[in-house]
Amino acid sequence: MIKILSPFVDQLGSYGPLNERDKAAIFSLPVSVRTFDRETQVARQGDIDSSFLVLVEGFATRQKLTGSGRRQLLSLDVQGDPLNLSALFLPSADHGVLALANAKIAFVPPQLVIELLNAHPSIMHAFFKLASVDASMTREAVLNHGQRDALARLAHFLCQYAARMEARGLTSQDEFKLPFSQGQLGDATGLTAVHVNRMLSRLVDAGLITHKGRSFKILNIAALRRAGDFKEEYLFLK
Amino acid sequence: MIKILSPFVDQLGSYGPLNERDKAAIFSLPVSVRTFDRETQVARQGDIDSSFLVLVEGFATRQKLTGSGRRQLLSLDVQGDPLNLSALFLPSADHGVLALANAKIAFVPPQLVIELLNAHPSIMHAFFKLASVDASMTREAVLNHGQRDALARLAHFLCQYAARMEARGLTSQDEFKLPFSQGQLGDATGLTAVHVNRMLSRLVDAGLITHKGRSFKILNIAALRRAGDFKEEYLFLK
DNA sequence: CGGTATTTTGAGCAGTGTCAAAGACGGTGG
DNA sequence: CCACCGTCTTTGACACTGCTCAAAATACCG
């Protein structure tokens, strides 16, 4: 049996302890896996009764669009992340899901997930915790966009990404490849591609980071955290 | 028996149906109620093991602070709203809770709430849905702050407030009193008090609204919604 | 190797912030 | 009921952050 969902189960388990029976129940869910290219929509804002989506491999992001077509990226999701937790309980999707690079995404029938949650309180508990952490991160994004300037937003983004990736054992904290172009980085931070570029150069000039293309190296993590006003508590990492 | 939590139960019930047994269980929770003055902290960011808080009467808001002391308001909560849903499942509070005007707030022992949720799947379900709607609103705030300009942010805020209040039967949609000063409005929208003032004047000049102090009248709701790029789907009102 | 997307740089401008001061409002104590 | 005080609103002048438009340089992909 190929346990497609095991990165997800691992992550879930780190938020609320699951016993073998719980895990087995998750693994027995019927899933269909599809692969998506960069910048292709996996689910659309407004979708009704969408599948429950789990990112199996690669990167994905969630997005909302403005009436005039501007977009805001809401997350940078990695291996094992659920992509539309709240869609389980809401009649329609308030945001879209977008693949980056070659993302492998598992589709699970939402009704079965809900039955699973009803039958396994510990899984429900873990889902709720996952949703709470996600909400905490979203609130930090509001603080970021509302109160911090461009340089801080960018520094913060880098710190956050590094911290999350390292906590998951996916990359080292001070050297990694970002799955975002500078334009996408702008859509995530509420800045222009041009301004992202300038702020990155400023971080380089200040000796906080180096980068060649999308490969980043953090030279002075303490200073970068200060510049980004980053405290990792809100991530609730282990 | 004085059912202090009944506005909360009503709201909860509108998200996921509760039977009499469920309601009775909630009403039997031990609560202590306290009243808070304007701009006083009810719970602090970082608090551990805080009580579960429900706003019984008046207005409250949630906030996060920047390292340099700037603040971002995250919500405008009214009668019946839970104030720290996610604190139930997280080890510490990622945001603070602040009272506006004379807010009456119920404190409930968190452990008992969790037991309640475990014992009553339908309540758990309703809580999850409530949390999902809150998350949806927070995501819209990110879109707001990241992608819309000052005028739109303000217009959007007014539309949102009007829609929510009307849906709860608390005020009419086109005439209401805001519980925020222009400074607080600025902290909520990521703008300066001064700029809030100017944008409000602009909305007045355009004939979209009128206001005397904090009493607002919406003159052209369609145009205001257009100006604020407001579509109410993300609120998931009934 | 060619074509396309991305990054980098420049110049000018628009939108917001800052600082400051005057006016209006609302609540309080006398 | 009035006078006073603190808070909030309004207005003005100016600075600065971040955006727009445009083009060149570079990197990436087939």
Coordinates of C-alpha atoms (C1' of nucleotides) in Angstrom, one line a residue:
Chain A
M1 CA 0.0 0.0 0.0
I2 CA 1.4 3.3 -1.1
K3 CA 0.8 5.8 1.7
I4 CA 0.4 8.9 -0.4
L5 CA -0.8 10.9 2.6
S6 CA 2.0 10.1 4.9
P7 CA 3.6 13.5 4.9
F8 CA 0.2 14.9 5.8
V9 CA -0.3 12.3 8.6
D10 CA 3.1 13.1 10.0
Q11 CA 2.3 16.7 10.2
L12 CA -1.1 16.1 11.6
G13 CA 0.4 13.8 14.2
S14 CA 2.8 16.5 15.3
Y15 CA -0.2 18.7 16.2
G16 CA -2.4 16.2 18.0
P17 CA -1.3 12.7 18.8
L18 CA -2.8 10.0 16.6
N19 CA -2.9 6.3 17.3
E20 CA -2.4 3.6 14.8
R21 CA -6.1 3.2 14.3
D22 CA -6.5 6.9 13.5
K23 CA -3.6 6.7 11.0
A24 CA -5.0 3.6 9.4
A25 CA -8.3 5.3 8.9
I26 CA -6.7 8.2 7.1
F27 CA -4.6 6.0 5.0
S28 CA -7.7 4.1 3.9
L29 CA -9.3 7.2 2.4
P30 CA -9.7 6.9 -1.3
V31 CA -7.5 9.6 -2.9
S32 CA -6.7 10.5 -6.4
V33 CA -3.5 12.2 -7.1
R34 CA -2.8 14.7 -9.9
T35 CA 0.2 16.7 -11.0
F36 CA 0.0 20.3 -11.8
D37 CA 2.3 22.7 -13.6
R38 CA 3.5 26.0 -12.4
E39 CA 0.8 28.7 -12.0
T40 CA -2.1 26.4 -12.8
Q41 CA -5.3 26.5 -10.8
V42 CA -6.1 23.5 -8.7
A43 CA -9.3 24.9 -7.3
R44 CA -11.0 28.1 -7.9
Q45 CA -12.4 30.7 -5.5
G46 CA -16.1 30.1 -5.3
D47 CA -15.9 26.4 -6.1
I48 CA -18.7 24.5 -4.4
D49 CA -18.2 21.2 -2.8
S50 CA -14.6 21.0 -3.7
S51 CA -12.4 18.0 -2.8
F52 CA -10.3 18.2 0.2
L53 CA -6.8 18.9 -1.1
V54 CA -3.5 17.8 0.3
L55 CA -0.1 18.7 -1.1
V56 CA 1.9 15.6 -1.6
E57 CA 5.0 16.9 -3.2
G58 CA 6.3 20.2 -4.5
F59 CA 4.9 23.6 -3.7
A60 CA 1.5 25.3 -3.8
T61 CA 0.0 28.6 -2.7
R62 CA -3.5 29.9 -2.0
Q63 CA -4.8 33.1 -3.5
K64 CA -7.5 35.6 -3.5
L65 CA -8.3 38.0 -6.4
T66 CA -9.5 41.5 -6.3
G67 CA -12.3 42.7 -8.5
S68 CA -9.7 44.5 -10.7
G69 CA -7.7 41.4 -11.1
R70 CA -4.9 42.0 -8.6
R71 CA -4.0 39.0 -6.6
Q72 CA -2.8 38.2 -3.1
L73 CA -1.0 35.1 -2.3
L74 CA -2.0 33.8 1.1
S75 CA 0.5 31.1 1.9
L76 CA 3.4 29.1 0.6
D77 CA 2.5 25.5 1.2
V78 CA 4.8 22.6 1.2
Q79 CA 4.8 18.8 1.3
G80 CA 2.1 17.5 3.7
D81 CA 0.1 20.7 4.0
P82 CA -3.7 20.7 3.6
L83 CA -4.7 23.3 1.0
N84 CA -8.3 24.0 1.8
L85 CA -9.1 23.0 5.3
S86 CA -11.8 25.5 5.7
A87 CA -13.6 24.3 2.5
L88 CA -14.6 21.2 4.5
F89 CA -17.0 23.2 6.5
L90 CA -18.0 26.0 4.2
P91 CA -20.4 25.8 1.3
S92 CA -18.0 27.4 -1.1
A93 CA -14.3 28.1 -1.3
D94 CA -13.3 31.6 -0.3
H95 CA -9.9 31.3 -2.0
G96 CA -8.3 29.5 -4.8
V97 CA -5.4 27.0 -4.8
L98 CA -2.5 27.4 -7.2
A99 CA 0.3 25.0 -8.0
L100 CA 3.9 26.1 -8.2
A101 CA 6.5 24.0 -10.1
N102 CA 5.4 20.4 -10.4
A103 CA 3.0 20.0 -7.5
K104 CA 1.5 16.6 -6.8
I105 CA -1.8 17.0 -5.1
A106 CA -4.1 14.5 -3.5
F107 CA -7.9 14.9 -4.0
V108 CA -10.0 13.4 -1.2
P109 CA -13.8 13.3 -1.2
P110 CA -14.9 15.9 1.4
Q111 CA -17.8 13.9 2.7
L112 CA -15.6 11.0 3.7
V113 CA -13.2 13.4 5.5
I114 CA -16.1 14.8 7.5
E115 CA -17.2 11.3 8.4
L116 CA -13.7 10.5 9.4
L117 CA -13.6 13.5 11.7
N118 CA -16.8 12.6 13.3
A119 CA -15.7 9.0 13.9
H120 CA -12.2 10.0 15.2
P121 CA -12.2 12.8 17.8
S122 CA -8.4 12.8 17.9
I123 CA -8.3 13.5 14.2
M124 CA -10.9 16.2 14.5
H125 CA -8.8 17.7 17.3
A126 CA -5.6 17.7 15.2
F127 CA -7.5 19.2 12.3
F128 CA -8.7 22.0 14.5
K129 CA -5.3 22.7 15.7
L130 CA -3.9 22.7 12.2
A131 CA -6.6 25.2 11.3
S132 CA -5.8 27.3 14.3
V133 CA -2.1 27.5 13.4
D134 CA -3.1 28.5 9.9
A135 CA -5.3 31.2 11.2
S136 CA -2.5 32.5 13.4
M137 CA -0.2 32.7 10.4
T138 CA -2.9 34.5 8.4
R139 CA -3.3 37.0 11.3
E140 CA 0.4 37.6 11.2
A141 CA 0.1 38.3 7.5
V142 CA -2.5 41.0 8.3
L143 CA -0.1 42.6 10.8
N144 CA 2.7 42.4 8.2
H145 CA 0.7 44.0 5.4
G146 CA -0.9 46.6 7.6
Q147 CA 2.0 47.7 9.8
R148 CA 5.4 46.8 8.4
D149 CA 7.2 48.4 5.5
A150 CA 8.5 46.7 2.4
L151 CA 11.9 45.8 3.7
A152 CA 10.5 44.3 6.9
R153 CA 7.8 42.4 5.0
L154 CA 10.4 40.8 2.8
A155 CA 12.8 40.0 5.6
H156 CA 9.9 38.5 7.5
F157 CA 8.9 36.4 4.6
L158 CA 12.4 34.9 4.3
C159 CA 12.6 34.2 8.1
Q160 CA 9.3 32.6 8.1
Y161 CA 10.0 30.4 5.1
A162 CA 13.4 29.4 6.5
A163 CA 11.9 28.6 9.9
R164 CA 9.1 26.5 8.6
M165 CA 11.3 24.5 6.2
E166 CA 13.9 23.8 8.8
A167 CA 11.3 22.7 11.3
R168 CA 10.0 20.2 8.7
G169 CA 13.5 19.0 7.9
L170 CA 13.1 20.0 4.3
T171 CA 16.1 22.4 4.0
S172 CA 18.6 24.0 6.3
Q173 CA 17.7 27.2 7.9
D174 CA 20.3 29.3 6.3
E175 CA 20.4 28.1 2.7
F176 CA 17.5 27.2 0.5
K177 CA 15.8 27.7 -2.8
L178 CA 12.6 29.7 -2.9
P179 CA 9.9 28.4 -5.1
F180 CA 8.8 31.9 -5.9
S181 CA 9.8 34.4 -8.6
Q182 CA 10.2 38.0 -7.4
G183 CA 6.9 38.8 -9.0
Q184 CA 5.2 36.1 -7.0
L185 CA 7.1 37.3 -3.9
G186 CA 5.5 40.6 -4.6
D187 CA 2.0 39.1 -4.8
A188 CA 2.7 37.4 -1.5
T189 CA 3.9 40.5 0.2
G190 CA 1.7 43.1 -1.4
L191 CA 4.6 44.8 -3.3
T192 CA 5.6 45.2 -6.9
A193 CA 8.1 42.9 -8.5
V194 CA 10.3 45.9 -9.0
H195 CA 10.2 46.9 -5.4
V196 CA 10.8 43.4 -4.2
N197 CA 13.9 43.4 -6.3
R198 CA 15.1 46.7 -4.7
M199 CA 14.4 45.5 -1.2
L200 CA 16.3 42.3 -1.8
S201 CA 19.3 44.2 -3.0
R202 CA 19.1 46.3 0.1
L203 CA 19.1 43.2 2.2
V204 CA 22.2 42.0 0.3
D205 CA 23.9 45.4 0.6
A206 CA 23.3 45.3 4.4
G207 CA 25.0 41.9 4.5
L208 CA 22.0 40.0 5.7
I209 CA 21.6 37.7 2.8
T210 CA 23.0 36.6 -0.5
H211 CA 21.2 35.1 -3.4
K212 CA 21.8 33.9 -6.9
G213 CA 18.5 33.7 -8.7
R214 CA 16.2 32.0 -6.3
S215 CA 18.9 30.3 -4.2
F216 CA 19.2 32.2 -1.0
K217 CA 21.8 32.1 1.7
I218 CA 21.1 33.8 5.0
L219 CA 24.3 35.4 6.3
N220 CA 23.1 37.0 9.5
I221 CA 19.9 35.4 10.8
A222 CA 19.7 37.5 13.9
A223 CA 19.9 40.7 12.0
L224 CA 17.4 39.4 9.4
R225 CA 15.0 38.6 12.1
R226 CA 15.4 42.0 13.6
A227 CA 14.9 43.6 10.2
G228 CA 11.8 41.5 9.6
D229 CA 10.5 41.9 13.2
F230 CA 10.2 38.1 13.1
K231 CA 9.4 36.1 16.3
E232 CA 8.6 32.5 15.5
E233 CA 6.0 32.0 18.2
Y234 CA 3.1 32.5 16.0
L235 CA 4.1 29.5 13.9
F236 CA 3.8 27.1 16.8
L237 CA 6.6 24.9 15.5
K238 CA 7.7 22.0 17.6
Chain B
M1 CA -31.3 30.7 35.1
I2 CA -29.7 33.6 33.3
K3 CA -28.5 32.5 30.0
I4 CA -25.5 34.7 29.6
L5 CA -24.3 32.8 26.6
S6 CA -27.4 32.8 24.6
P7 CA -26.3 35.3 21.9
F8 CA -23.3 33.1 21.4
V9 CA -25.5 30.0 21.2
D10 CA -27.7 31.6 18.7
Q11 CA -24.8 32.4 16.5
L12 CA -23.3 29.0 16.9
G13 CA -26.6 27.4 16.1
S14 CA -26.8 29.4 12.9
Y15 CA -23.6 27.8 11.7
G16 CA -24.3 24.2 12.6
P17 CA -27.7 23.0 14.0
L18 CA -27.7 22.3 17.7
N19 CA -30.3 20.3 19.5
E20 CA -31.7 21.1 23.0
R21 CA -29.2 18.8 24.7
D22 CA -26.3 20.6 23.0
K23 CA -27.6 24.0 24.0
A24 CA -28.3 22.9 27.6
A25 CA -24.7 21.6 27.8
I26 CA -23.4 25.0 26.8
F27 CA -25.6 26.8 29.1
S28 CA -24.5 24.7 32.0
L29 CA -20.9 25.8 31.6
P30 CA -19.6 27.8 34.5
V31 CA -19.0 31.4 33.3
S32 CA -17.8 34.5 35.0
V33 CA -18.7 37.8 33.5
R34 CA -16.7 40.9 33.7
T35 CA -17.1 44.4 32.3
F36 CA -14.3 46.3 30.6
D37 CA -13.8 49.9 29.7
R38 CA -12.7 51.2 26.4
E39 CA -9.3 50.2 25.2
T40 CA -8.5 47.9 28.1
Q41 CA -6.9 44.6 27.5
V42 CA -9.0 41.5 28.2
A43 CA -6.3 39.1 27.2
R44 CA -2.7 39.6 26.2
Q45 CA -0.8 38.3 23.2
G46 CA 1.3 35.4 24.6
D47 CA -1.0 34.5 27.4
I48 CA -0.9 30.9 28.3
D49 CA -3.9 28.8 29.1
S50 CA -6.3 31.7 28.8
S51 CA -10.0 31.4 29.4
F52 CA -12.3 31.0 26.5
L53 CA -13.8 34.4 25.9
V54 CA -17.2 35.3 24.6
L55 CA -18.4 38.8 24.1
V56 CA -21.8 39.1 25.8
E57 CA -22.5 42.7 25.2
G58 CA -20.9 45.7 23.6
F59 CA -17.9 45.6 21.3
A60 CA -14.4 44.2 21.3
T61 CA -11.5 43.8 18.9
R62 CA -8.5 41.6 18.6
Q63 CA -5.1 43.0 18.0
K64 CA -1.5 42.1 17.3
L65 CA 1.5 44.4 18.0
T66 CA 4.6 45.0 16.1
G67 CA 8.0 45.0 17.7
S68 CA 8.0 48.8 17.4
G69 CA 4.7 49.1 19.1
R70 CA 2.4 49.7 16.1
R71 CA -0.8 47.8 16.3
Q72 CA -3.1 46.1 13.9
L73 CA -6.7 45.5 14.8
L74 CA -7.9 42.1 13.5
S75 CA -11.6 42.2 13.9
L76 CA -14.5 44.1 15.2
D77 CA -16.5 41.7 17.3
V78 CA -20.0 42.1 18.5
Q79 CA -22.5 40.5 20.8
G80 CA -22.2 36.7 20.7
D81 CA -18.8 36.5 19.1
P82 CA -16.2 34.2 20.5
L83 CA -13.0 36.2 21.0
N84 CA -10.2 33.7 21.1
L85 CA -11.4 30.5 19.4
S86 CA -8.0 29.4 18.4
A87 CA -6.6 29.8 21.9
L88 CA -8.5 26.7 22.8
F89 CA -6.2 24.5 20.8
L90 CA -3.0 26.5 20.9
P91 CA -0.6 26.6 23.9
S92 CA -0.4 30.4 23.9
A93 CA -2.4 33.3 22.5
D94 CA -1.1 34.7 19.2
H95 CA -3.1 37.9 19.6
G96 CA -4.6 40.0 22.3
V97 CA -8.2 40.9 23.0
L98 CA -9.3 44.5 23.6
A99 CA -12.5 45.9 24.9
L100 CA -14.3 48.9 23.3
A101 CA -16.8 50.9 25.1
N102 CA -18.4 49.0 28.0
A103 CA -17.9 45.4 26.9
K104 CA -19.3 42.6 28.9
I105 CA -17.2 39.5 28.5
A106 CA -17.8 36.0 29.7
F107 CA -14.8 33.9 30.8
V108 CA -15.1 30.1 30.4
P109 CA -12.6 27.6 31.7
P110 CA -11.0 26.3 28.5
Q111 CA -10.6 22.7 29.7
L112 CA -14.4 22.5 30.1
V113 CA -15.0 23.8 26.6
I114 CA -12.7 21.2 25.2
E115 CA -14.5 18.5 27.1
L116 CA -17.8 19.8 25.8
L117 CA -16.5 19.7 22.3
N118 CA -15.4 16.1 22.7
A119 CA -18.7 15.1 24.1
H120 CA -20.8 16.9 21.5
P121 CA -19.7 16.4 17.9
S122 CA -22.3 18.8 16.7
I123 CA -20.9 21.6 18.8
M124 CA -17.4 20.8 17.6
H125 CA -18.7 21.0 14.1
A126 CA -20.3 24.4 14.7
F127 CA -17.1 25.6 16.4
F128 CA -15.0 24.5 13.4
K129 CA -17.4 26.3 11.1
L130 CA -17.2 29.4 13.1
A131 CA -13.4 29.2 13.0
S132 CA -13.5 28.7 9.3
V133 CA -15.6 31.8 8.7
D134 CA -13.3 33.8 10.9
A135 CA -10.3 32.5 8.9
S136 CA -12.1 33.5 5.7
M137 CA -12.6 37.0 7.0
T138 CA -8.9 37.2 8.0
R139 CA -7.9 36.2 4.5
E140 CA -10.0 38.9 3.1
A141 CA -8.2 41.3 5.4
V142 CA -4.9 40.2 3.9
L143 CA -6.3 40.8 0.4
N144 CA -7.5 44.2 1.6
H145 CA -4.3 45.3 3.1
G146 CA -2.1 43.9 0.4
Q147 CA -4.0 44.9 -2.7
R148 CA -6.5 47.6 -2.2
D149 CA -5.9 51.3 -1.7
A150 CA -6.9 53.5 1.2
L151 CA -10.3 54.5 -0.2
A152 CA -11.3 51.0 -1.1
R153 CA -10.1 49.6 2.3
L154 CA -12.3 52.1 4.1
A155 CA -15.3 51.6 1.9
H156 CA -14.9 47.9 2.3
F157 CA -14.7 48.2 6.0
L158 CA -18.0 50.1 6.1
C159 CA -19.7 47.6 3.9
Q160 CA -18.5 44.7 5.9
Y161 CA -19.6 46.2 9.2
A162 CA -23.0 47.1 7.8
A163 CA -23.6 43.7 6.3
R164 CA -22.6 41.9 9.5
M165 CA -24.6 44.0 11.8
E166 CA -27.7 43.8 9.6
A167 CA -27.4 40.0 9.3
R168 CA -27.4 39.8 13.1
G169 CA -30.3 42.1 13.3
L170 CA -28.3 44.6 15.4
T171 CA -28.7 47.7 13.2
S172 CA -30.1 48.6 9.8
Q173 CA -27.8 48.2 6.9
D174 CA -27.7 51.8 5.9
E175 CA -27.6 53.7 9.2
F176 CA -25.4 52.8 12.2
K177 CA -23.0 54.0 14.8
L178 CA -19.5 52.8 14.6
P179 CA -17.8 51.8 17.8
F180 CA -14.4 53.0 16.4
S181 CA -12.7 56.3 16.5
Q182 CA -11.0 57.3 13.3
G183 CA -7.7 56.4 14.9
Q184 CA -8.9 52.9 15.6
L185 CA -10.3 52.7 12.1
G186 CA -6.8 53.5 11.0
D187 CA -5.4 50.7 13.2
A188 CA -7.9 48.4 11.6
T189 CA -7.2 49.3 8.0
G190 CA -3.5 49.9 8.2
L191 CA -3.8 53.7 7.7
T192 CA -3.2 56.8 9.6
A193 CA -5.9 58.6 11.5
V194 CA -5.3 61.6 9.3
H195 CA -5.6 59.6 6.1
V196 CA -8.8 57.9 7.4
N197 CA -10.3 61.3 7.9
R198 CA -9.4 62.4 4.4
M199 CA -10.7 59.2 2.8
L200 CA -14.0 59.5 4.7
S201 CA -14.4 63.0 3.4
R202 CA -13.8 61.8 0.0
L203 CA -16.6 59.2 0.4
V204 CA -18.8 61.9 1.6
D205 CA -17.9 64.2 -1.3
A206 CA -18.7 61.4 -3.7
G207 CA -22.1 61.1 -2.2
L208 CA -21.7 57.6 -1.0
I209 CA -22.0 58.2 2.7
T210 CA -22.8 60.8 5.4
H211 CA -21.6 60.9 8.9
K212 CA -21.8 63.0 12.0
G213 CA -19.1 61.9 14.3
R214 CA -19.4 58.1 14.5
S215 CA -22.9 57.9 13.2
F216 CA -22.9 56.8 9.6
K217 CA -25.5 56.8 7.0
I218 CA -25.0 55.0 3.7
L219 CA -26.5 56.9 0.8
N220 CA -25.5 54.7 -2.1
I221 CA -24.8 51.2 -1.0
A222 CA -24.2 49.9 -4.5
A223 CA -21.6 52.5 -5.2
L224 CA -20.0 52.0 -1.8
R225 CA -19.7 48.3 -2.5
R226 CA -18.1 49.0 -5.8
A227 CA -15.7 51.5 -4.3
G228 CA -14.8 49.0 -1.6
D229 CA -14.7 46.0 -4.0
F230 CA -17.0 44.3 -1.5
K231 CA -18.7 41.0 -2.2
E232 CA -20.3 39.5 0.8
E233 CA -19.7 35.9 0.0
Y234 CA -16.6 35.6 2.2
L235 CA -18.7 36.4 5.2
F236 CA -20.9 33.4 4.8
L237 CA -24.0 35.1 6.2
K238 CA -27.3 33.4 6.3
Chain C
dC1 C1' 20.8 28.1 -30.0
dG2 C1' 16.7 30.9 -29.9
dG3 C1' 12.9 32.4 -27.4
dT4 C1' 10.6 33.5 -23.3
dA5 C1' 10.3 34.7 -18.7
dT6 C1' 12.8 36.9 -15.0
dT7 C1' 15.8 40.1 -12.9
dT8 C1' 17.9 44.5 -12.7
dT9 C1' 18.2 49.5 -13.3
dG10 C1' 16.5 54.3 -14.1
dA11 C1' 13.4 58.3 -13.9
dG12 C1' 9.3 60.4 -12.5
dC13 C1' 5.0 60.4 -10.0
dA14 C1' 1.1 59.2 -6.9
dG15 C1' -0.5 57.8 -2.6
dT16 C1' 0.3 57.9 2.4
dG17 C1' 2.7 59.2 6.3
dT18 C1' 4.5 62.9 9.4
dC19 C1' 4.1 66.9 12.0
dA20 C1' 1.6 70.6 13.6
dA21 C1' -2.2 73.3 14.9
dA22 C1' -7.0 74.6 15.2
dG23 C1' -11.7 73.3 16.0
dA24 C1' -15.4 70.3 17.6
dC25 C1' -17.2 67.1 20.8
dG26 C1' -18.4 64.7 25.1
dG27 C1' -18.1 63.8 29.7
dT28 C1' -17.1 65.4 34.5
dG29 C1' -17.2 68.0 38.6
dG30 C1' -18.7 72.0 40.6
Chain D
dC1 C1' -26.6 73.8 34.1
dC2 C1' -22.2 75.4 33.0
dA3 C1' -17.2 75.5 32.5
dC4 C1' -13.5 72.8 31.8
dC5 C1' -10.7 69.2 30.2
dG6 C1' -9.2 65.6 27.4
dT7 C1' -10.0 63.2 23.3
dC8 C1' -11.2 63.1 18.7
dT9 C1' -11.7 65.3 14.2
dT10 C1' -10.4 68.3 10.6
dT11 C1' -7.1 70.9 7.8
dG12 C1' -2.6 72.3 5.9
dA13 C1' 2.2 71.7 4.2
dC14 C1' 5.7 68.7 3.2
dA15 C1' 8.5 64.4 3.0
dC16 C1' 9.1 59.8 1.6
dT17 C1' 7.8 55.2 0.4
dG18 C1' 6.5 52.4 -3.1
dC19 C1' 4.3 52.4 -7.8
dT20 C1' 4.4 53.0 -12.9
dC21 C1' 6.5 52.7 -17.2
dA22 C1' 10.3 51.5 -19.9
dA23 C1' 14.3 49.3 -21.3
dA24 C1' 18.4 46.6 -20.8
dA25 C1' 20.7 42.6 -19.0
dT26 C1' 20.4 38.0 -17.6
dA27 C1' 18.8 33.4 -16.7
dC28 C1' 16.1 29.5 -18.0
dC29 C1' 14.0 26.0 -21.2
dG30 C1' 13.2 23.3 -25.0

